[in-house]
XYZ file of C-alpha atoms in Angstrom:
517
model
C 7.363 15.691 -2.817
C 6.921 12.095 -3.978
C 8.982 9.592 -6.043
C 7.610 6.536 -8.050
C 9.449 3.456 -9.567
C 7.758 1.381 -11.911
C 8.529 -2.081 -13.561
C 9.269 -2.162 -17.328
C 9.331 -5.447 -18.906
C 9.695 -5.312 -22.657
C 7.477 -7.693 -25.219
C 9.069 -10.903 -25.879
C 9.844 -11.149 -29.970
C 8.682 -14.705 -31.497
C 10.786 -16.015 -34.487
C 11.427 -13.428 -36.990
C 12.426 -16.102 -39.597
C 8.940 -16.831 -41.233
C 7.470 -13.777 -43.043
C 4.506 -12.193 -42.182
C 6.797 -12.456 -38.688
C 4.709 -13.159 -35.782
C 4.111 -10.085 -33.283
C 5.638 -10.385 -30.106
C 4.277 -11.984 -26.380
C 3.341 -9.177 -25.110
C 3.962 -8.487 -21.282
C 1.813 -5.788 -20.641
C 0.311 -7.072 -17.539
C 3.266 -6.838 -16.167
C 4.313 -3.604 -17.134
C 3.874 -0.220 -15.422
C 3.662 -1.798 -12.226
C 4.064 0.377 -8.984
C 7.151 -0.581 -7.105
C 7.407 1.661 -4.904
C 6.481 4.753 -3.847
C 8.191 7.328 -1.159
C 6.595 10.775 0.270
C 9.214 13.567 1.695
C 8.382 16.741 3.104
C 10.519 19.888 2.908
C 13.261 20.609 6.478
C 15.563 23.013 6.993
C 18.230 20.118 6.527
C 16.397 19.056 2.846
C 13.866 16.564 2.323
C 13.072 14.365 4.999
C 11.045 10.683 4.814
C 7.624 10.880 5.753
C 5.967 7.572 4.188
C 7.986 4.714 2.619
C 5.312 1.969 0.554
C 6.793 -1.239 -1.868
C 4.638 -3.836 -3.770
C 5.590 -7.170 -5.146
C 3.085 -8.751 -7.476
C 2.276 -11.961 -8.603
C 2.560 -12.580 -11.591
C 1.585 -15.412 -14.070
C 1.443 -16.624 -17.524
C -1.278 -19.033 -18.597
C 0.317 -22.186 -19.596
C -2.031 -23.472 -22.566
C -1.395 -20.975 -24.929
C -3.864 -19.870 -28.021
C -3.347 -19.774 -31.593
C -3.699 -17.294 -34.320
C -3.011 -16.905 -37.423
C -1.612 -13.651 -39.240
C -1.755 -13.334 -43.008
C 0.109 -10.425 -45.209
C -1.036 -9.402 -48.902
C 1.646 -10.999 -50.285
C 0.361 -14.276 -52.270
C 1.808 -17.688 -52.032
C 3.638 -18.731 -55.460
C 3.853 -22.009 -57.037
C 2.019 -23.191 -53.810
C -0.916 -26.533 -55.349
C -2.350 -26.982 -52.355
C -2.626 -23.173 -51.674
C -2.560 -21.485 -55.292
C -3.142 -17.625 -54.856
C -3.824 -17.469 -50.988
C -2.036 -14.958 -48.837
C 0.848 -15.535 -47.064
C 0.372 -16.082 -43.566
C 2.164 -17.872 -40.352
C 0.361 -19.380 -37.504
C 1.916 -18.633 -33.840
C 0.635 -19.343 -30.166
C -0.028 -16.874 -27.692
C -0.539 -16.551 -23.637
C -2.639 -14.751 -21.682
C -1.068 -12.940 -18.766
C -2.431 -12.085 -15.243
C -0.632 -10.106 -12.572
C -2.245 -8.941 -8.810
C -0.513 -7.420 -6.044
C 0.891 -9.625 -3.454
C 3.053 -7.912 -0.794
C 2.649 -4.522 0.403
C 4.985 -3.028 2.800
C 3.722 0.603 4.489
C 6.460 2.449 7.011
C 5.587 5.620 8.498
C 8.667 7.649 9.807
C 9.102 9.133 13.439
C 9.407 12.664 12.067
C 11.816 13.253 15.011
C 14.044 10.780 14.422
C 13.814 9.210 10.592
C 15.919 6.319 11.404
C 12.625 4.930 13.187
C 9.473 3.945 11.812
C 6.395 2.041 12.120
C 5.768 -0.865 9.701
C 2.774 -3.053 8.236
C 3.504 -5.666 6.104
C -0.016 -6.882 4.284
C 0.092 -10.437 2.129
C -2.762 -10.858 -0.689
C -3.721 -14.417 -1.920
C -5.935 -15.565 -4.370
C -8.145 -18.234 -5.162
C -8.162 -20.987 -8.067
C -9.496 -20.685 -11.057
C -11.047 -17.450 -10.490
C -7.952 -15.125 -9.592
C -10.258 -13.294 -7.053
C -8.721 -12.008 -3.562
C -9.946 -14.341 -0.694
C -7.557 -13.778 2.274
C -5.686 -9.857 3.298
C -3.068 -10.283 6.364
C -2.098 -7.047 7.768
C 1.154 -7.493 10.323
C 2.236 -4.322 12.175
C 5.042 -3.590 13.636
C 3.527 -5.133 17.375
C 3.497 -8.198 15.528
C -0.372 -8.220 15.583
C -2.313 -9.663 12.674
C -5.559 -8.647 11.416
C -6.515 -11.173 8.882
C -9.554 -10.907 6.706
C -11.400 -13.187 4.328
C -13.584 -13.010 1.450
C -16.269 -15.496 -0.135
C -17.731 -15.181 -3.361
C -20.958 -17.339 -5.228
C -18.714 -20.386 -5.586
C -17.480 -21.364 -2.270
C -20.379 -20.927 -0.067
C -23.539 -22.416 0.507
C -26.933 -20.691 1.770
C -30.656 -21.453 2.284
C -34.128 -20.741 0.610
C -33.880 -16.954 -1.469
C -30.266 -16.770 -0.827
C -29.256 -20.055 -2.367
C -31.318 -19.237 -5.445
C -30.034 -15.867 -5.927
C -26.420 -17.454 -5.326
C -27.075 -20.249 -8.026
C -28.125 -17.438 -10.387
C -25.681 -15.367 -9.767
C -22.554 -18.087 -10.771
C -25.410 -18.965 -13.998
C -25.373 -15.004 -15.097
C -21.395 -15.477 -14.404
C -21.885 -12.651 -12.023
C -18.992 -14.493 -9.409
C -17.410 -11.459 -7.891
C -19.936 -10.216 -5.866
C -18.494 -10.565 -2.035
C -21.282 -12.535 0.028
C -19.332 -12.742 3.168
C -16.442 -11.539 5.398
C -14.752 -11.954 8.314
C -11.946 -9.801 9.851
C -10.170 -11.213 12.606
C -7.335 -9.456 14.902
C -5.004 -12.075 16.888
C -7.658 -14.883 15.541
C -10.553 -13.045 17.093
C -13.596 -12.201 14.979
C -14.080 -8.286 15.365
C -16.144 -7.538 12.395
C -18.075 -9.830 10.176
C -20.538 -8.682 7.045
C -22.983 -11.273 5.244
C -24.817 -10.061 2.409
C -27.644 -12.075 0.855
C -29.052 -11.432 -2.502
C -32.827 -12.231 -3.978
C -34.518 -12.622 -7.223
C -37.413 -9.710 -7.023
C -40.832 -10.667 -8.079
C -41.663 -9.399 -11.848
C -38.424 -8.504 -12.295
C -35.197 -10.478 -13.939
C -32.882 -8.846 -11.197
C -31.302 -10.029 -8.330
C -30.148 -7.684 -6.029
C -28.819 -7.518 -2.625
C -31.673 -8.248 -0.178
C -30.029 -7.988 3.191
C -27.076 -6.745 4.979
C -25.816 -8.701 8.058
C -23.438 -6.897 9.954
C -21.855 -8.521 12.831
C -18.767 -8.582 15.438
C -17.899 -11.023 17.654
C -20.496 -13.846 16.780
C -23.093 -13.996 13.917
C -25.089 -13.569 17.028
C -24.824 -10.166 17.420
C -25.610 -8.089 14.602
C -27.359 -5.729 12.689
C -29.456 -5.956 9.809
C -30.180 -3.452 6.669
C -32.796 -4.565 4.489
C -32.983 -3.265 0.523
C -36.542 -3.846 0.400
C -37.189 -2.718 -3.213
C -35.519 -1.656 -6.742
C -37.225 -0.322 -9.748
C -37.055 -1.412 -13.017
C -33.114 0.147 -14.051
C -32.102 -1.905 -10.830
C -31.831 1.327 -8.366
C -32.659 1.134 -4.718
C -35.863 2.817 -4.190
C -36.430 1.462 -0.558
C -33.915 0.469 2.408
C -34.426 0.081 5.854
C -32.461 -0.847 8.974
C -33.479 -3.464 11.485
C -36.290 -2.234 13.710
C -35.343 1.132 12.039
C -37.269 3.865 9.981
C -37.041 3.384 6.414
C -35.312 5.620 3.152
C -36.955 5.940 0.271
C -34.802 7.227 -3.073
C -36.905 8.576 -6.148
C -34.793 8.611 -9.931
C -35.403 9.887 -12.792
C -33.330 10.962 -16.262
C -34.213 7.589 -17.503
C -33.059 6.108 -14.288
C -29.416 7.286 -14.062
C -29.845 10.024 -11.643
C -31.460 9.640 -8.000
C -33.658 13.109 -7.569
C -34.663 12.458 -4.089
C -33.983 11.325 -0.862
C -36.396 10.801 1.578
C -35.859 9.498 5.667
C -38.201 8.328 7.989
C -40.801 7.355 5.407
C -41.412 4.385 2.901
C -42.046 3.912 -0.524
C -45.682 3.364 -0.660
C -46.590 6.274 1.380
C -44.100 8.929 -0.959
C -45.689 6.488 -4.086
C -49.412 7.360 -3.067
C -48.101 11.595 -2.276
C -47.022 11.391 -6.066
C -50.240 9.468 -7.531
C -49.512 5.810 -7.480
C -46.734 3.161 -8.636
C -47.524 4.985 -12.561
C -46.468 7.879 -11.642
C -43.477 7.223 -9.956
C -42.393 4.968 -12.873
C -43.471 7.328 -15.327
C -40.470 10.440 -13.433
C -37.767 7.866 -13.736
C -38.066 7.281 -17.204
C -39.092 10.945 -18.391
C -36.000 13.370 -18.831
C -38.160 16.480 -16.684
C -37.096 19.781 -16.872
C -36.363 22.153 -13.692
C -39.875 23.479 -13.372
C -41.257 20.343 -13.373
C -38.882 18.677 -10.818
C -39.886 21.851 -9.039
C -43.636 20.551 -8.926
C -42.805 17.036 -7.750
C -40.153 18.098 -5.114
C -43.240 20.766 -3.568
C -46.160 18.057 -3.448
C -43.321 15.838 -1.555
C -42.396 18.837 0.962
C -46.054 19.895 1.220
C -47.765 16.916 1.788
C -49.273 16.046 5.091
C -48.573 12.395 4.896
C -44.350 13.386 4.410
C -44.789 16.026 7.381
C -42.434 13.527 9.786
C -40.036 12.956 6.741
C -36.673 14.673 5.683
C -35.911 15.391 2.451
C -33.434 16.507 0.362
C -33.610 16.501 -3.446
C -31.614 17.014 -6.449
C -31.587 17.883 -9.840
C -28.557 17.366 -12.435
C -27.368 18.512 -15.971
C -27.295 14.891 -17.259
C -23.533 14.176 -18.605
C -22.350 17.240 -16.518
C -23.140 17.406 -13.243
C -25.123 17.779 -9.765
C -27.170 21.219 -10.484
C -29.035 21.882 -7.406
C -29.007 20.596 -4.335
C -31.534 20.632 -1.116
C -31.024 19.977 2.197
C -33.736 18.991 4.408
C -34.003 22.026 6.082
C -35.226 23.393 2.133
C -31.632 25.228 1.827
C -30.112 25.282 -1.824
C -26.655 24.531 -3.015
C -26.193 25.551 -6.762
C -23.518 24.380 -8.944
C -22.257 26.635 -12.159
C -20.172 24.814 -15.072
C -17.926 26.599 -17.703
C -18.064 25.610 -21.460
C -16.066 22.570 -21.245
C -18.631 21.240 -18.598
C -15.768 21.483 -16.045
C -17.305 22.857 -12.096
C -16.713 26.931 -12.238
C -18.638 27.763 -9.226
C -20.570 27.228 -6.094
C -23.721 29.279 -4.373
C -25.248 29.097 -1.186
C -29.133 29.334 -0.924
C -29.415 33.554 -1.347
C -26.561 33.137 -4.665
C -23.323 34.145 -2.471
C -20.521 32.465 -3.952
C -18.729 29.584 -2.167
C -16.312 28.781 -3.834
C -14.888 29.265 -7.330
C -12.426 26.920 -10.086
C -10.079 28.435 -12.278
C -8.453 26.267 -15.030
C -4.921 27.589 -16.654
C -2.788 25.462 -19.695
C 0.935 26.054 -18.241
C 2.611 26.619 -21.330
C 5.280 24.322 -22.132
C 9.036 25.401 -20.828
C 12.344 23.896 -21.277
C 13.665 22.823 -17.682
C 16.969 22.078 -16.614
C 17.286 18.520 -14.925
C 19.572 18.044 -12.273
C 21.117 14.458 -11.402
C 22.196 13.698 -7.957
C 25.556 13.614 -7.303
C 27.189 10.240 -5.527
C 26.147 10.617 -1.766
C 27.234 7.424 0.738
C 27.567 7.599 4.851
C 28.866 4.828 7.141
C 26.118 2.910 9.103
C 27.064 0.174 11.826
C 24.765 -2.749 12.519
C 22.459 -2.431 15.634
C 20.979 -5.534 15.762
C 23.251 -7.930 16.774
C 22.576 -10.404 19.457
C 24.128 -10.256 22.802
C 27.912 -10.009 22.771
C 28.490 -9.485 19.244
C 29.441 -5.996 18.115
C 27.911 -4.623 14.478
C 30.570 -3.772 12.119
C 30.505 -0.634 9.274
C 28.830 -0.845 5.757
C 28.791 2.300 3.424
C 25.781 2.552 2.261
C 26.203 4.665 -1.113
C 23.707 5.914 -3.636
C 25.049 6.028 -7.195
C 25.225 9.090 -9.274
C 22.001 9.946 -11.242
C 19.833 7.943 -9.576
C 17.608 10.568 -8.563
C 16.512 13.647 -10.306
C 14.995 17.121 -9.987
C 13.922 20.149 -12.480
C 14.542 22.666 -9.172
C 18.077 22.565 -8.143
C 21.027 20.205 -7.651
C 19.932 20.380 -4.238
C 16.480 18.987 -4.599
C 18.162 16.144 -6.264
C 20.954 15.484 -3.853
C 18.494 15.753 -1.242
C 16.315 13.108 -2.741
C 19.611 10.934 -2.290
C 20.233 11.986 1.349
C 16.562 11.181 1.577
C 17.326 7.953 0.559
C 20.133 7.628 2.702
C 18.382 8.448 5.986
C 15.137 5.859 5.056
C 17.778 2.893 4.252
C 21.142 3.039 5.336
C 20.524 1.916 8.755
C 18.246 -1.281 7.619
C 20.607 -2.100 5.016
C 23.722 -2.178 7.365
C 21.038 -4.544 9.725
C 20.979 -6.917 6.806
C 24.480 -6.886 5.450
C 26.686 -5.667 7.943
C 28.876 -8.492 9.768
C 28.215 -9.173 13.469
C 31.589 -10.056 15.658
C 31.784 -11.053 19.075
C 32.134 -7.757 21.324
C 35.714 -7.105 22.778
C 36.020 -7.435 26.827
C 39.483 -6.108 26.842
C 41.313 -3.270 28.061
C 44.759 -0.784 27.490
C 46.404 -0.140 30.313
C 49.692 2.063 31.126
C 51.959 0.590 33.192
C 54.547 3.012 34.462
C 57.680 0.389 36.086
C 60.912 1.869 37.705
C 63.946 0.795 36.719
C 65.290 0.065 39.706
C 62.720 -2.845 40.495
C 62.940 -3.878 36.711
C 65.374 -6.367 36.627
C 64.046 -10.102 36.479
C 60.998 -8.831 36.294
C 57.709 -11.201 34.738
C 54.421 -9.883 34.581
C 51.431 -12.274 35.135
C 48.038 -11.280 32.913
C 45.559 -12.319 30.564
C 46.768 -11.373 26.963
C 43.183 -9.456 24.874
C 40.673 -12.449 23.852
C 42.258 -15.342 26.112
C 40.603 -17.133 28.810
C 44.452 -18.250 30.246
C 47.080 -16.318 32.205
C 50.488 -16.101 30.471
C 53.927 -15.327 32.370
C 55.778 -12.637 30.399
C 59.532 -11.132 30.783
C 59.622 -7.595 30.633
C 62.097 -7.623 28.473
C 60.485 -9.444 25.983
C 57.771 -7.037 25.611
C 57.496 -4.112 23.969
C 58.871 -0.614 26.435
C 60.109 2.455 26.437
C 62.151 4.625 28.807
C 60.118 7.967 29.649
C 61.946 11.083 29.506
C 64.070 10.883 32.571
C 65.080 7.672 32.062
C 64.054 6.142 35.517
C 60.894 4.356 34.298
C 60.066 2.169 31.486
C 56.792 2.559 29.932
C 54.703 -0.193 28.714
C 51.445 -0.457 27.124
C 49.276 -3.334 27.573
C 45.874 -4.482 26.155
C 44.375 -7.595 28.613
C 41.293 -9.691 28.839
C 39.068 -8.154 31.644
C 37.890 -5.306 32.588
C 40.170 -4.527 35.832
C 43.597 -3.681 36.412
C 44.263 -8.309 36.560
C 48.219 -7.910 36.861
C 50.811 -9.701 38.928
C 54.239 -9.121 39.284
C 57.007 -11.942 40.189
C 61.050 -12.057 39.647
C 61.844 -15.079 37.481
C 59.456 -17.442 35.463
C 58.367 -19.313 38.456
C 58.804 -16.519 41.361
C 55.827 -15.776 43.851
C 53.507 -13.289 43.004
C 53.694 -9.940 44.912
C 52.676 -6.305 44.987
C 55.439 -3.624 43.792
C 53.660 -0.459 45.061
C 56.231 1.607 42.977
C 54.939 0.681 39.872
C 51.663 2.945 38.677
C 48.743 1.627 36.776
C 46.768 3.414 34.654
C 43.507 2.297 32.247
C 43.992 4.513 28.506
């Protein structure tokens, strides 16, 4: 079971004094936000936290507004400078923008829910563009993986590369990610650097190479994208020092209808008759028997013998149809009416798997509100020699609900409970210095009572204080030989000493019995 919370912030109304009245601002950008979002699973105790996630966004109105102007079919009256226009008012406008800037993740020990693992990650974004250049992931180690992203506009390159960059911020294409680096602790672990080219005879510019790398520019790894057809699909790809992977399209160039390894494209474009002919299938819309006849010169050729292939064919708007491994085995796929996937065959027609679709028809359901729930939590985290004091944590009636039981939503509130009582006592609760005292029972006879002073440290003093024993608070046990007094001193051992008279030497009365409560 999950729960969701959402932000709601409401259009802001204009004047409503000038008719036609102006609509409102509106604040959609900022509306229907996720704010959090928490995952429980089913215990014998009720629903226990499993995943805990929270998001705070940035968000931002323009500050030069726009103006428009909004007219009704009402006509002005009387108006010379304006005789028998519209009525209309004029009113400014801002555009809004809103991305995600926090995101807190906590994972629960599912032994002990009080405990969890956290990452904290921090987006930022650039100026004017509003793109994403820096992610900071901090777990709960206190390690930091960092990552950063370049676009068109804040790098430079050299020969192809720079003019497919340039081109690429002329065609306004600026959100294509030319480079990243991921660092953990400040230490480059992964690194990707993508350069794009303008392709001969074509008005494209595509991604020409793929630059992987981890700890230095160095040491990396190369995947060249060595050709694209007309519609802009990869038809040929290879990886440094590598065998290359040729793709074939066709339904006008929407739909790839062959995969081929270990080959490249001028050796599967000669199998097929030439560059024509290979244009000529990705612009045609074939039909299965024909696909049939390209897929068996590819499989059957002598030239493709060291190849694997695998090939497709789809129900354009639908679907994947068939599919072919290398090894030649089929996968079919069967669709119902509304084009939705009903079924799925292995190569001799056994059926995989089947979909079923059912309307639930609509019911009226009871929905139950939790009832008040609150425990006492004491604060854990205060520094040496400070003691945590209580703090209720309580959640309030109806917060959460359920359509099951009253249980499922009081349980959603215990839920609640167990994920956040403890961290909100760690944040609110009051931190006091820790007592060193202790109550002791002192047990005196009467018979060595009289005069008596007791020497001792009274609870939270550093000093010793001289104290008659009839000024402090006793009783007589039930006999009537022994007073009884109870007393709470600095210390953690039995620190008393006994004298007769304010100023008296201090000596040991073995008579008298000690005892720590």
């Amino acid at each position: 079971m999950s729960s969701f919370k959402y932000s709601f912030n409401p259009d802001t109304a204009e004047s409503q004094e000038i008719w036609p009245f102006p609509p409102a601002q509106s604040m959609a950008h900022v509306r229907g936000q996720l704010l959090e979002q928490r995952d429980y699973r089913a215990s014998e105790i009720g629903l226990m936290p499993v995943k805990a996630a929270s998001f705070v966004y940035q968000n931002k109105m323009d500050t030069v507004g726009f103006y428009a102007i909004k007219t009704s079919s009402e006509k002005f009256e009387h108006t010379p400078l304006a005789p028998g226009w519209p009525k209309f008012v004029a009113y400014e406008f801002y555009l809004g923008w809103s991305a995600l800037a926090k995101q807190t993740e906590r994972l629960y020990d599912q032994s002990d829910t009080t405990r969890y693992v956290e990452t904290v990650t921090d987006f930022v974004y650039d100026t004017p563009y509003r793109q994403l250049t820096e992610k900071t992931s901090t777990n709960s180690k206190g390690e930091v993986l960092s990552t950063k992203l370049h676009y068109p506009y804040d790098l430079s390159l050299t020969g192809d590369a720079e003019a497919a960059r340039l081109w690429l911020i002329s065609k306004n294409n600026i959100s294509a990610v030319l480079k990243s680096e991921s660092r953990l602790q400040g230490q480059l672990v992964q690194g990707q650097l993508t350069h794009y080219k303008k392709f001969d005879g074509l008005d494209l510019v595509r991604p020409a190479e793929s630059i992987s790398y981890q700890s230095s520019p160095a040491d990396q790894r190369t995947q060249y994208f060595d050709r694209y057809d007309t519609y802009g699909n990869l038809i040929e790809t290879h990886l440094d020092k590598g065998p290359g992977t040729v793709y074939l399209w066709s339904y006008g160039g929407g739909y790839p209808i062959a995969e081929l390894k270990n080959t490249d494209y001028l050796t599967v474009a000669g199998v097929l008759g030439g560059q024509p002919s290979v244009e000529n299938i990705a612009s045609s819309y074939p039909t299965t028997s024909q696909l049939a006849g390209y897929f068996s010169t590819l499989r059957n050729s002598s030239l493709l013998k060291d190849a694997h292939i695998s090939t497709y064919v789809h129900r354009p708007l639908i679907g994947l149809d068939l599919q072919t491994d290398t090894k030649g085995m089929s996968t079919r796929f069967g669709y119902d009416s509304f084009g939705r996937l009903a079924t799925v065959k292995n190569h001799y027609g056994d059926i995989l798997k089947t979909y079923q679709y059912n309307y639930r028809t609509a019911i009226s359901a009871t929905l139950y509100q939790n009832t008040l729930q609150s425990q006492l939590f004491t604060r854990n985290n205060c520094g040496t020699g400070y003691a945590g004091g209580e703090v209720l944590y309580t959640v309030a009636a109806n917060t959460y609900s359920s359509t099951l039981s009253q249980a499922a939503a009081d349980a959603l509130a215990l839920a609640d409970i167990s994920a956040n009582g403890q961290n909100y006592a760690n944040n609110n609760g009051t931190c006091v210095p820790a007592s060193t005292c202790k109550l002791f029972r002192l047990k005196i006879p009467v018979s060595v009572s009289s005069n008596l002073y007791i020497r001792y440290k009274e609870c939270g003093s550093s000093n010793y204080g001289v104290f008659a024993l009839g000024a402090l608070e006793v009783e007589m046990d039930e006999d009537n030989e022994n007073f009884i007094l109870y007393l709470n001193i600095e210390g953690a051992t039995a620190d008393f000493q006994f004298q007769y008279g304010p100023n008296g030497a201090g000596q040991v009365i073995s008579s008298i019995v000690i005892e720590e409560v």
